[in-house]
PDB file of C-alpha atoms in Angstrom:
ATOM      1  CA  MET A   1      54.532 -18.841 -42.467  1.00  0.00           C
ATOM      2  CA  GLU A   2      54.287 -15.381 -41.067  1.00  0.00           C
ATOM      3  CA  SER A   3      55.378 -15.814 -37.420  1.00  0.00           C
ATOM      4  CA  PRO A   4      56.938 -18.082 -34.901  1.00  0.00           C
ATOM      5  CA  ALA A   5      53.456 -18.768 -33.479  1.00  0.00           C
ATOM      6  CA  LYS A   6      52.408 -19.991 -36.925  1.00  0.00           C
ATOM      7  CA  LEU A   7      55.438 -22.286 -37.053  1.00  0.00           C
ATOM      8  CA  ILE A   8      54.528 -23.653 -33.675  1.00  0.00           C
ATOM      9  CA  GLU A   9      51.051 -24.428 -35.091  1.00  0.00           C
ATOM     10  CA  LEU A  10      52.468 -26.104 -38.242  1.00  0.00           C
ATOM     11  CA  LEU A  11      55.035 -28.143 -36.238  1.00  0.00           C
ATOM     12  CA  ASP A  12      52.247 -29.299 -33.926  1.00  0.00           C
ATOM     13  CA  ARG A  13      50.309 -30.582 -36.950  1.00  0.00           C
ATOM     14  CA  HIS A  14      53.310 -32.926 -37.502  1.00  0.00           C
ATOM     15  CA  ALA A  15      53.297 -33.960 -33.801  1.00  0.00           C
ATOM     16  CA  TYR A  16      56.323 -31.873 -32.893  1.00  0.00           C
ATOM     17  CA  LEU A  17      55.667 -29.691 -29.859  1.00  0.00           C
ATOM     18  CA  ALA A  18      58.189 -26.806 -29.970  1.00  0.00           C
ATOM     19  CA  ASP A  19      58.415 -24.035 -27.415  1.00  0.00           C
ATOM     20  CA  GLU A  20      58.563 -20.427 -28.259  1.00  0.00           C
ATOM     21  CA  GLY A  21      62.305 -20.121 -28.132  1.00  0.00           C
ATOM     22  CA  LEU A  22      62.984 -23.021 -30.518  1.00  0.00           C
ATOM     23  CA  ALA A  23      60.147 -21.894 -32.852  1.00  0.00           C
ATOM     24  CA  THR A  24      61.573 -18.416 -33.020  1.00  0.00           C
ATOM     25  CA  ALA A  25      65.077 -19.685 -33.856  1.00  0.00           C
ATOM     26  CA  ALA A  26      63.708 -21.943 -36.510  1.00  0.00           C
ATOM     27  CA  PHE A  27      61.442 -19.272 -37.981  1.00  0.00           C
ATOM     28  CA  LEU A  28      64.346 -16.826 -38.203  1.00  0.00           C
ATOM     29  CA  ALA A  29      66.575 -19.475 -39.828  1.00  0.00           C
ATOM     30  CA  LEU A  30      64.024 -20.094 -42.478  1.00  0.00           C
ATOM     31  CA  ARG A  31      63.297 -16.388 -43.105  1.00  0.00           C
ATOM     32  CA  MET A  32      66.874 -15.293 -43.074  1.00  0.00           C
ATOM     33  CA  GLY A  33      68.290 -18.227 -45.021  1.00  0.00           C
ATOM     34  CA  ARG A  34      70.773 -19.083 -42.195  1.00  0.00           C
ATOM     35  CA  PRO A  35      71.786 -22.471 -40.883  1.00  0.00           C
ATOM     36  CA  LEU A  36      70.223 -23.406 -37.594  1.00  0.00           C
ATOM     37  CA  PHE A  37      72.681 -24.767 -35.023  1.00  0.00           C
ATOM     38  CA  LEU A  38      71.020 -26.862 -32.324  1.00  0.00           C
ATOM     39  CA  GLU A  39      72.934 -27.988 -29.350  1.00  0.00           C
ATOM     40  CA  GLY A  40      71.884 -30.028 -26.367  1.00  0.00           C
ATOM     41  CA  GLU A  41      71.861 -33.391 -24.791  1.00  0.00           C
ATOM     42  CA  ALA A  42      71.186 -36.402 -26.941  1.00  0.00           C
ATOM     43  CA  GLY A  43      67.518 -37.273 -27.324  1.00  0.00           C
ATOM     44  CA  VAL A  44      66.028 -33.768 -26.797  1.00  0.00           C
ATOM     45  CA  GLY A  45      64.596 -33.465 -30.301  1.00  0.00           C
ATOM     46  CA  LYS A  46      67.288 -31.854 -32.470  1.00  0.00           C
ATOM     47  CA  THR A  47      67.274 -34.382 -35.233  1.00  0.00           C
ATOM     48  CA  GLU A  48      63.532 -34.708 -35.031  1.00  0.00           C
ATOM     49  CA  LEU A  49      63.105 -31.074 -35.715  1.00  0.00           C
ATOM     50  CA  ALA A  50      65.017 -31.311 -39.045  1.00  0.00           C
ATOM     51  CA  LYS A  51      62.768 -34.303 -40.029  1.00  0.00           C
ATOM     52  CA  THR A  52      59.666 -32.370 -39.092  1.00  0.00           C
ATOM     53  CA  LEU A  53      60.729 -29.288 -41.070  1.00  0.00           C
ATOM     54  CA  ALA A  54      61.367 -31.522 -44.047  1.00  0.00           C
ATOM     55  CA  ALA A  55      57.848 -32.949 -43.721  1.00  0.00           C
ATOM     56  CA  LEU A  56      56.374 -29.467 -43.122  1.00  0.00           C
ATOM     57  CA  LEU A  57      58.129 -27.956 -46.232  1.00  0.00           C
ATOM     58  CA  GLU A  58      57.418 -31.131 -48.257  1.00  0.00           C
ATOM     59  CA  ALA A  59      61.105 -31.257 -49.050  1.00  0.00           C
ATOM     60  CA  PRO A  60      63.467 -34.320 -48.942  1.00  0.00           C
ATOM     61  CA  LEU A  61      65.644 -34.636 -45.835  1.00  0.00           C
ATOM     62  CA  ILE A  62      69.311 -35.135 -46.716  1.00  0.00           C
ATOM     63  CA  ARG A  63      71.258 -36.355 -43.800  1.00  0.00           C
ATOM     64  CA  LEU A  64      74.995 -36.074 -43.307  1.00  0.00           C
ATOM     65  CA  GLN A  65      75.869 -38.212 -40.256  1.00  0.00           C
ATOM     66  CA  CYS A  66      79.191 -36.957 -38.819  1.00  0.00           C
ATOM     67  CA  TYR A  67      81.866 -39.224 -37.289  1.00  0.00           C
ATOM     68  CA  GLU A  68      85.578 -39.125 -36.546  1.00  0.00           C
ATOM     69  CA  GLY A  69      87.572 -39.414 -39.714  1.00  0.00           C
ATOM     70  CA  LEU A  70      84.759 -38.019 -41.956  1.00  0.00           C
ATOM     71  CA  ASP A  71      86.409 -36.275 -44.959  1.00  0.00           C
ATOM     72  CA  ALA A  72      85.304 -33.986 -47.814  1.00  0.00           C
ATOM     73  CA  ALA A  73      85.060 -36.855 -50.372  1.00  0.00           C
ATOM     74  CA  GLN A  74      82.622 -38.775 -48.162  1.00  0.00           C
ATOM     75  CA  ALA A  75      80.513 -35.642 -47.670  1.00  0.00           C
ATOM     76  CA  LEU A  76      80.697 -34.175 -51.149  1.00  0.00           C
ATOM     77  CA  TYR A  77      81.051 -36.583 -54.021  1.00  0.00           C
ATOM     78  CA  ASP A  78      82.971 -39.578 -55.261  1.00  0.00           C
ATOM     79  CA  TRP A  79      83.492 -41.105 -58.700  1.00  0.00           C
ATOM     80  CA  ASP A  80      81.986 -44.498 -59.351  1.00  0.00           C
ATOM     81  CA  PHE A  81      85.240 -46.262 -60.269  1.00  0.00           C
ATOM     82  CA  ALA A  82      83.561 -49.604 -60.979  1.00  0.00           C
ATOM     83  CA  ARG A  83      81.192 -48.124 -63.518  1.00  0.00           C
ATOM     84  CA  GLN A  84      84.005 -46.075 -65.022  1.00  0.00           C
ATOM     85  CA  LEU A  85      86.061 -49.258 -65.455  1.00  0.00           C
ATOM     86  CA  LEU A  86      83.139 -51.105 -66.993  1.00  0.00           C
ATOM     87  CA  HIS A  87      82.694 -48.206 -69.496  1.00  0.00           C
ATOM     88  CA  LEU A  88      86.414 -48.331 -70.440  1.00  0.00           C
ATOM     89  CA  LYS A  89      86.224 -52.049 -71.039  1.00  0.00           C
ATOM     90  CA  ALA A  90      83.135 -51.654 -73.157  1.00  0.00           C
ATOM     91  CA  ALA A  91      84.794 -48.910 -75.223  1.00  0.00           C
ATOM     92  CA  GLU A  92      87.900 -51.014 -75.578  1.00  0.00           C
ATOM     93  CA  ALA A  93      85.799 -53.923 -76.863  1.00  0.00           C
ATOM     94  CA  ALA A  94      84.114 -51.579 -79.289  1.00  0.00           C
ATOM     95  CA  GLY A  95      87.453 -50.530 -80.616  1.00  0.00           C
ATOM     96  CA  VAL A  96      87.448 -46.976 -79.327  1.00  0.00           C
ATOM     97  CA  THR A  97      91.044 -45.631 -79.143  1.00  0.00           C
ATOM     98  CA  ASP A  98      90.523 -41.921 -78.781  1.00  0.00           C
ATOM     99  CA  VAL A  99      92.184 -41.275 -75.381  1.00  0.00           C
ATOM    100  CA  GLY A 100      90.715 -37.685 -75.180  1.00  0.00           C
ATOM    101  CA  ARG A 101      87.230 -38.914 -75.848  1.00  0.00           C
ATOM    102  CA  LEU A 102      87.471 -41.735 -73.270  1.00  0.00           C
ATOM    103  CA  GLU A 103      88.775 -39.375 -70.600  1.00  0.00           C
ATOM    104  CA  GLY A 104      85.839 -36.971 -71.222  1.00  0.00           C
ATOM    105  CA  GLU A 105      83.330 -39.858 -71.114  1.00  0.00           C
ATOM    106  CA  ILE A 106      84.541 -41.444 -67.910  1.00  0.00           C
ATOM    107  CA  TYR A 107      84.291 -38.097 -66.089  1.00  0.00           C
ATOM    108  CA  ASP A 108      80.733 -37.562 -67.179  1.00  0.00           C
ATOM    109  CA  ARG A 109      78.093 -36.582 -64.631  1.00  0.00           C
ATOM    110  CA  ARG A 110      76.547 -39.975 -64.811  1.00  0.00           C
ATOM    111  CA  PHE A 111      79.577 -41.558 -63.127  1.00  0.00           C
ATOM    112  CA  LEU A 112      79.459 -39.040 -60.229  1.00  0.00           C
ATOM    113  CA  ILE A 113      78.138 -40.287 -56.928  1.00  0.00           C
ATOM    114  CA  ALA A 114      76.517 -37.308 -55.092  1.00  0.00           C
ATOM    115  CA  ARG A 115      77.189 -37.418 -51.291  1.00  0.00           C
ATOM    116  CA  PRO A 116      74.968 -35.531 -48.922  1.00  0.00           C
ATOM    117  CA  LEU A 117      76.413 -31.985 -49.380  1.00  0.00           C
ATOM    118  CA  LEU A 118      76.325 -32.072 -53.169  1.00  0.00           C
ATOM    119  CA  LYS A 119      72.952 -33.797 -53.183  1.00  0.00           C
ATOM    120  CA  ALA A 120      71.536 -30.956 -51.012  1.00  0.00           C
ATOM    121  CA  ILE A 121      73.042 -28.303 -53.258  1.00  0.00           C
ATOM    122  CA  GLU A 122      71.540 -29.946 -56.325  1.00  0.00           C
ATOM    123  CA  THR A 123      68.125 -30.650 -54.807  1.00  0.00           C
ATOM    124  CA  GLN A 124      65.618 -27.749 -54.624  1.00  0.00           C
ATOM    125  CA  PRO A 125      64.052 -27.547 -52.117  1.00  0.00           C
ATOM    126  CA  SER A 126      65.783 -29.652 -49.543  1.00  0.00           C
ATOM    127  CA  VAL A 127      66.523 -29.807 -45.863  1.00  0.00           C
ATOM    128  CA  LEU A 128      70.127 -30.647 -45.038  1.00  0.00           C
ATOM    129  CA  LEU A 129      70.703 -32.196 -41.656  1.00  0.00           C
ATOM    130  CA  VAL A 130      74.401 -32.138 -40.478  1.00  0.00           C
ATOM    131  CA  ASP A 131      73.964 -34.443 -37.541  1.00  0.00           C
ATOM    132  CA  GLU A 132      76.416 -34.578 -34.596  1.00  0.00           C
ATOM    133  CA  ILE A 133      78.984 -32.154 -36.028  1.00  0.00           C
ATOM    134  CA  ASP A 134      80.815 -32.497 -32.652  1.00  0.00           C
ATOM    135  CA  ARG A 135      81.902 -35.981 -33.679  1.00  0.00           C
ATOM    136  CA  ALA A 136      83.667 -34.744 -36.739  1.00  0.00           C
ATOM    137  CA  ASP A 137      87.311 -33.526 -36.848  1.00  0.00           C
ATOM    138  CA  ASP A 138      88.352 -29.914 -36.768  1.00  0.00           C
ATOM    139  CA  GLU A 139      89.414 -30.090 -40.439  1.00  0.00           C
ATOM    140  CA  PHE A 140      85.961 -31.170 -41.516  1.00  0.00           C
ATOM    141  CA  GLU A 141      84.331 -28.521 -39.478  1.00  0.00           C
ATOM    142  CA  ALA A 142      86.455 -25.896 -41.402  1.00  0.00           C
ATOM    143  CA  PHE A 143      85.501 -27.446 -44.657  1.00  0.00           C
ATOM    144  CA  LEU A 144      81.770 -27.372 -43.783  1.00  0.00           C
ATOM    145  CA  LEU A 145      82.061 -23.723 -42.917  1.00  0.00           C
ATOM    146  CA  GLU A 146      83.302 -23.019 -46.355  1.00  0.00           C
ATOM    147  CA  VAL A 147      80.539 -24.925 -48.068  1.00  0.00           C
ATOM    148  CA  LEU A 148      77.805 -23.330 -45.917  1.00  0.00           C
ATOM    149  CA  SER A 149      79.176 -19.844 -46.721  1.00  0.00           C
ATOM    150  CA  ASP A 150      78.161 -19.911 -50.464  1.00  0.00           C
ATOM    151  CA  PHE A 151      76.659 -23.354 -51.119  1.00  0.00           C
ATOM    152  CA  THR A 152      79.085 -23.844 -54.076  1.00  0.00           C
ATOM    153  CA  ILE A 153      81.126 -26.918 -54.915  1.00  0.00           C
ATOM    154  CA  SER A 154      83.961 -26.969 -57.445  1.00  0.00           C
ATOM    155  CA  ILE A 155      84.485 -30.308 -59.213  1.00  0.00           C
ATOM    156  CA  PRO A 156      87.712 -30.151 -61.241  1.00  0.00           C
ATOM    157  CA  GLU A 157      86.404 -32.432 -64.008  1.00  0.00           C
ATOM    158  CA  LEU A 158      82.983 -30.817 -64.345  1.00  0.00           C
ATOM    159  CA  GLY A 159      83.232 -27.253 -63.098  1.00  0.00           C
ATOM    160  CA  THR A 160      81.335 -25.338 -60.380  1.00  0.00           C
ATOM    161  CA  ILE A 161      77.989 -26.408 -59.059  1.00  0.00           C
ATOM    162  CA  ARG A 162      76.054 -23.728 -57.249  1.00  0.00           C
ATOM    163  CA  ALA A 163      72.689 -24.037 -55.384  1.00  0.00           C
ATOM    164  CA  GLU A 164      69.980 -22.112 -57.148  1.00  0.00           C
ATOM    165  CA  THR A 165      68.052 -22.127 -53.850  1.00  0.00           C
ATOM    166  CA  PRO A 166      70.165 -22.976 -50.778  1.00  0.00           C
ATOM    167  CA  PRO A 167      68.863 -25.832 -48.679  1.00  0.00           C
ATOM    168  CA  VAL A 168      67.419 -25.345 -45.206  1.00  0.00           C
ATOM    169  CA  VAL A 169      70.291 -26.382 -42.988  1.00  0.00           C
ATOM    170  CA  VAL A 170      70.047 -27.794 -39.450  1.00  0.00           C
ATOM    171  CA  VAL A 171      73.344 -28.537 -37.734  1.00  0.00           C
ATOM    172  CA  THR A 172      73.203 -30.485 -34.460  1.00  0.00           C
ATOM    173  CA  SER A 173      75.709 -31.125 -31.722  1.00  0.00           C
ATOM    174  CA  ASN A 174      75.567 -33.173 -28.487  1.00  0.00           C
ATOM    175  CA  ARG A 175      78.482 -31.103 -27.214  1.00  0.00           C
ATOM    176  CA  THR A 176      80.918 -33.960 -26.725  1.00  0.00           C
ATOM    177  CA  ARG A 177      83.450 -31.249 -27.679  1.00  0.00           C
ATOM    178  CA  GLU A 178      83.236 -27.457 -28.307  1.00  0.00           C
ATOM    179  CA  VAL A 179      82.413 -26.513 -31.903  1.00  0.00           C
ATOM    180  CA  HIS A 180      84.585 -23.632 -33.137  1.00  0.00           C
ATOM    181  CA  ASP A 181      83.151 -20.137 -33.008  1.00  0.00           C
ATOM    182  CA  ALA A 182      83.552 -19.582 -36.731  1.00  0.00           C
ATOM    183  CA  LEU A 183      80.924 -22.199 -37.572  1.00  0.00           C
ATOM    184  CA  LYS A 184      78.554 -21.005 -34.824  1.00  0.00           C
ATOM    185  CA  ARG A 185      78.846 -17.490 -36.124  1.00  0.00           C
ATOM    186  CA  ARG A 186      77.619 -18.596 -39.545  1.00  0.00           C
ATOM    187  CA  CYS A 187      74.517 -20.075 -37.880  1.00  0.00           C
ATOM    188  CA  LEU A 188      71.625 -19.034 -35.656  1.00  0.00           C
ATOM    189  CA  TYR A 189      72.092 -20.845 -32.393  1.00  0.00           C
ATOM    190  CA  HIS A 190      69.668 -22.500 -29.985  1.00  0.00           C
ATOM    191  CA  TRP A 191      70.272 -24.721 -26.930  1.00  0.00           C
ATOM    192  CA  LEU A 192      67.640 -27.414 -26.502  1.00  0.00           C
ATOM    193  CA  GLU A 193      66.840 -28.318 -22.890  1.00  0.00           C
ATOM    194  CA  HIS A 194      64.973 -31.422 -21.764  1.00  0.00           C
ATOM    195  CA  PRO A 195      61.343 -30.547 -21.915  1.00  0.00           C
ATOM    196  CA  ALA A 196      59.483 -29.317 -18.791  1.00  0.00           C
ATOM    197  CA  PHE A 197      57.265 -31.854 -17.130  1.00  0.00           C
ATOM    198  CA  ASP A 198      53.967 -30.629 -18.629  1.00  0.00           C
ATOM    199  CA  ARG A 199      55.434 -30.454 -22.181  1.00  0.00           C
ATOM    200  CA  GLU A 200      56.932 -34.001 -21.899  1.00  0.00           C
ATOM    201  CA  VAL A 201      53.473 -35.295 -20.867  1.00  0.00           C
ATOM    202  CA  ALA A 202      51.994 -33.551 -23.856  1.00  0.00           C
ATOM    203  CA  ILE A 203      54.598 -34.998 -26.178  1.00  0.00           C
ATOM    204  CA  LEU A 204      53.935 -38.612 -24.940  1.00  0.00           C
ATOM    205  CA  LEU A 205      50.216 -38.180 -25.290  1.00  0.00           C
ATOM    206  CA  ARG A 206      50.606 -36.674 -28.814  1.00  0.00           C
ATOM    207  CA  ARG A 207      53.133 -39.083 -30.146  1.00  0.00           C
ATOM    208  CA  LEU A 208      51.642 -42.240 -28.583  1.00  0.00           C
ATOM    209  CA  PRO A 209      47.883 -42.133 -29.029  1.00  0.00           C
ATOM    210  CA  GLY A 210      47.239 -45.262 -26.997  1.00  0.00           C
ATOM    211  CA  CYS A 211      49.024 -43.758 -23.851  1.00  0.00           C
ATOM    212  CA  THR A 212      46.895 -42.919 -20.899  1.00  0.00           C
ATOM    213  CA  GLU A 213      47.328 -39.634 -19.090  1.00  0.00           C
ATOM    214  CA  THR A 214      48.248 -41.574 -15.996  1.00  0.00           C
ATOM    215  CA  LEU A 215      50.965 -43.455 -17.633  1.00  0.00           C
ATOM    216  CA  ALA A 216      52.372 -40.329 -19.459  1.00  0.00           C
ATOM    217  CA  THR A 217      52.408 -38.455 -16.188  1.00  0.00           C
ATOM    218  CA  GLN A 218      54.162 -41.205 -14.289  1.00  0.00           C
ATOM    219  CA  VAL A 219      56.710 -41.892 -16.985  1.00  0.00           C
ATOM    220  CA  ALA A 220      57.501 -38.151 -17.398  1.00  0.00           C
ATOM    221  CA  ARG A 221      57.853 -37.730 -13.612  1.00  0.00           C
ATOM    222  CA  THR A 222      60.212 -40.747 -13.379  1.00  0.00           C
ATOM    223  CA  ALA A 223      62.279 -39.558 -16.350  1.00  0.00           C
ATOM    224  CA  GLY A 224      62.643 -36.227 -14.615  1.00  0.00           C
ATOM    225  CA  ARG A 225      64.085 -37.982 -11.550  1.00  0.00           C
ATOM    226  CA  LEU A 226      66.427 -39.972 -13.627  1.00  0.00           C
ATOM    227  CA  ARG A 227      67.810 -36.863 -15.214  1.00  0.00           C
ATOM    228  CA  GLN A 228      68.694 -35.551 -11.758  1.00  0.00           C
ATOM    229  CA  ALA A 229      70.456 -38.798 -10.725  1.00  0.00           C
ATOM    230  CA  GLY A 230      73.907 -38.086 -12.221  1.00  0.00           C
ATOM    231  CA  LEU A 231      73.664 -40.930 -14.755  1.00  0.00           C
ATOM    232  CA  VAL A 232      76.245 -41.458 -17.553  1.00  0.00           C
ATOM    233  CA  LYS A 233      73.501 -40.966 -20.131  1.00  0.00           C
ATOM    234  CA  PRO A 234      70.197 -39.631 -18.746  1.00  0.00           C
ATOM    235  CA  PRO A 235      67.164 -40.375 -20.819  1.00  0.00           C
ATOM    236  CA  GLY A 236      66.081 -37.798 -23.366  1.00  0.00           C
ATOM    237  CA  VAL A 237      62.611 -37.434 -24.930  1.00  0.00           C
ATOM    238  CA  ALA A 238      63.554 -40.078 -27.511  1.00  0.00           C
ATOM    239  CA  GLU A 239      64.198 -42.596 -24.714  1.00  0.00           C
ATOM    240  CA  THR A 240      61.149 -41.595 -22.802  1.00  0.00           C
ATOM    241  CA  LEU A 241      58.997 -42.187 -25.934  1.00  0.00           C
ATOM    242  CA  ASP A 242      60.753 -45.676 -26.384  1.00  0.00           C
ATOM    243  CA  TRP A 243      60.142 -46.538 -22.786  1.00  0.00           C
ATOM    244  CA  THR A 244      56.459 -45.557 -22.919  1.00  0.00           C
ATOM    245  CA  GLU A 245      55.963 -47.441 -26.166  1.00  0.00           C
ATOM    246  CA  ALA A 246      57.596 -50.572 -24.584  1.00  0.00           C
ATOM    247  CA  LEU A 247      55.183 -50.219 -21.651  1.00  0.00           C
ATOM    248  CA  LEU A 248      52.232 -49.873 -23.912  1.00  0.00           C
ATOM    249  CA  THR A 249      53.350 -52.952 -25.890  1.00  0.00           C
ATOM    250  CA  LEU A 250      53.073 -54.889 -22.624  1.00  0.00           C
ATOM    251  CA  GLY A 251      49.607 -53.557 -22.087  1.00  0.00           C
ATOM    252  CA  ALA A 252      50.488 -51.093 -19.311  1.00  0.00           C
ATOM    253  CA  ARG A 253      48.045 -48.246 -18.438  1.00  0.00           C
ATOM    254  CA  GLU A 254      50.087 -47.098 -15.482  1.00  0.00           C
ATOM    255  CA  LEU A 255      53.689 -47.370 -14.296  1.00  0.00           C
ATOM    256  CA  ASP A 256      54.368 -49.867 -11.484  1.00  0.00           C
ATOM    257  CA  PRO A 257      57.989 -50.458 -10.244  1.00  0.00           C
ATOM    258  CA  GLY A 258      58.118 -54.060 -11.394  1.00  0.00           C
ATOM    259  CA  LEU A 259      57.162 -53.200 -14.986  1.00  0.00           C
ATOM    260  CA  ALA A 260      59.330 -50.098 -14.920  1.00  0.00           C
ATOM    261  CA  ALA A 261      62.312 -52.223 -14.035  1.00  0.00           C
ATOM    262  CA  ALA A 262      61.514 -54.891 -16.589  1.00  0.00           C
ATOM    263  CA  THR A 263      61.476 -52.264 -19.420  1.00  0.00           C
ATOM    264  CA  LEU A 264      64.311 -50.063 -18.170  1.00  0.00           C
ATOM    265  CA  GLY A 265      66.546 -51.012 -21.056  1.00  0.00           C
ATOM    266  CA  ALA A 266      64.251 -48.912 -23.331  1.00  0.00           C
ATOM    267  CA  ALA A 267      65.289 -45.765 -21.350  1.00  0.00           C
ATOM    268  CA  LEU A 268      68.825 -46.413 -20.167  1.00  0.00           C
ATOM    269  CA  LYS A 269      71.688 -47.761 -22.299  1.00  0.00           C
ATOM    270  CA  TYR A 270      74.565 -48.170 -19.803  1.00  0.00           C
ATOM    271  CA  ARG A 271      74.891 -50.932 -17.274  1.00  0.00           C
ATOM    272  CA  GLU A 272      76.171 -48.459 -14.712  1.00  0.00           C
ATOM    273  CA  ASP A 273      73.070 -46.363 -15.070  1.00  0.00           C
ATOM    274  CA  VAL A 274      70.742 -49.312 -14.572  1.00  0.00           C
ATOM    275  CA  ALA A 275      72.684 -50.282 -11.453  1.00  0.00           C
ATOM    276  CA  THR A 276      72.466 -46.743 -10.068  1.00  0.00           C
ATOM    277  CA  VAL A 277      68.770 -46.561 -10.696  1.00  0.00           C
ATOM    278  CA  MET A 278      67.997 -49.948  -9.223  1.00  0.00           C
ATOM    279  CA  GLY A 279      70.302 -49.502  -6.301  1.00  0.00           C
ATOM    280  CA  ASN A 280      68.888 -46.208  -5.251  1.00  0.00           C
ATOM    281  CA  GLY A 281      65.220 -47.184  -5.683  1.00  0.00           C
ATOM    282  CA  LEU A 282      64.595 -44.432  -8.265  1.00  0.00           C
ATOM    283  CA  LEU A 283      61.651 -46.426  -9.759  1.00  0.00           C
ATOM    284  CA  ALA A 284      59.830 -46.824  -6.482  1.00  0.00           C
ATOM    285  CA  GLY A 285      59.215 -43.110  -5.831  1.00  0.00           C
ATOM    286  CA  PRO A 286      55.728 -41.471  -5.745  1.00  0.00           C
ATOM    287  CA  GLN A 287      53.833 -41.735  -8.995  1.00  0.00           C
ATOM    288  CA  GLY A 288      51.248 -39.056  -8.627  1.00  0.00           C
ATOM    289  CA  HIS A 289      49.266 -37.600 -11.316  1.00  0.00           C
ATOM    290  CA  GLY A 290      51.175 -34.310 -11.529  1.00  0.00           C
TER     291      GLY A 290
END
């Protein structure tokens, strides 16, 4: 692809509607071979961009889901101890007594379980999604920075494995904590906002072919109000899509307050938020056509 505008066109073919800022950041990341660091509220399309890039590039998506306590072994590789033990028992049954030979065999590549980082380094091409890095510990963040610097992994029993072609890397954060500057400096950075009203309507119509323009307009307008209501977890685009799909499943062609209330669990995931919305009549506002 020769420009951000062309990338917007290609993403659109895969039903991902990117604005110029996001498309430019993604284009530069692809051209410069740099990781793309996407930060923003949950549900604004960070993970979906990585999935769409994988589809666009016809490359497998390899996802590393981060969480508290994640360590290098869980992200890199592990040895299949059960298979190694079976091999040793089989060798013992066959009368093999050469210790050196057995040690060499049990640390053969076939007994190595590739976790996401190693899998991405060994797979060309590939898209590596490091999802929700803000949920991981500082120690893992420092380790990830080292891997992303040269896409090389050293395995004591096997040697060094280096990526012939580095994967396309997308790192996401919901900003539940600040990610260290060292990792951000290694990446190209982009903050994803909730989409503007017109773009959200377009997303709903594109992703849900059975959706009427009236319903898309009304859901997008209501979602915009909910995002201004000080909720614990305001709905992102992902939740807006889920909500609209739930309404379509019930045969809705427009949004009325009763149906909106009945399906609110598709958009809001906290009891306090549902109580706030219902208590303040946020579903009963004007539902114009934009």
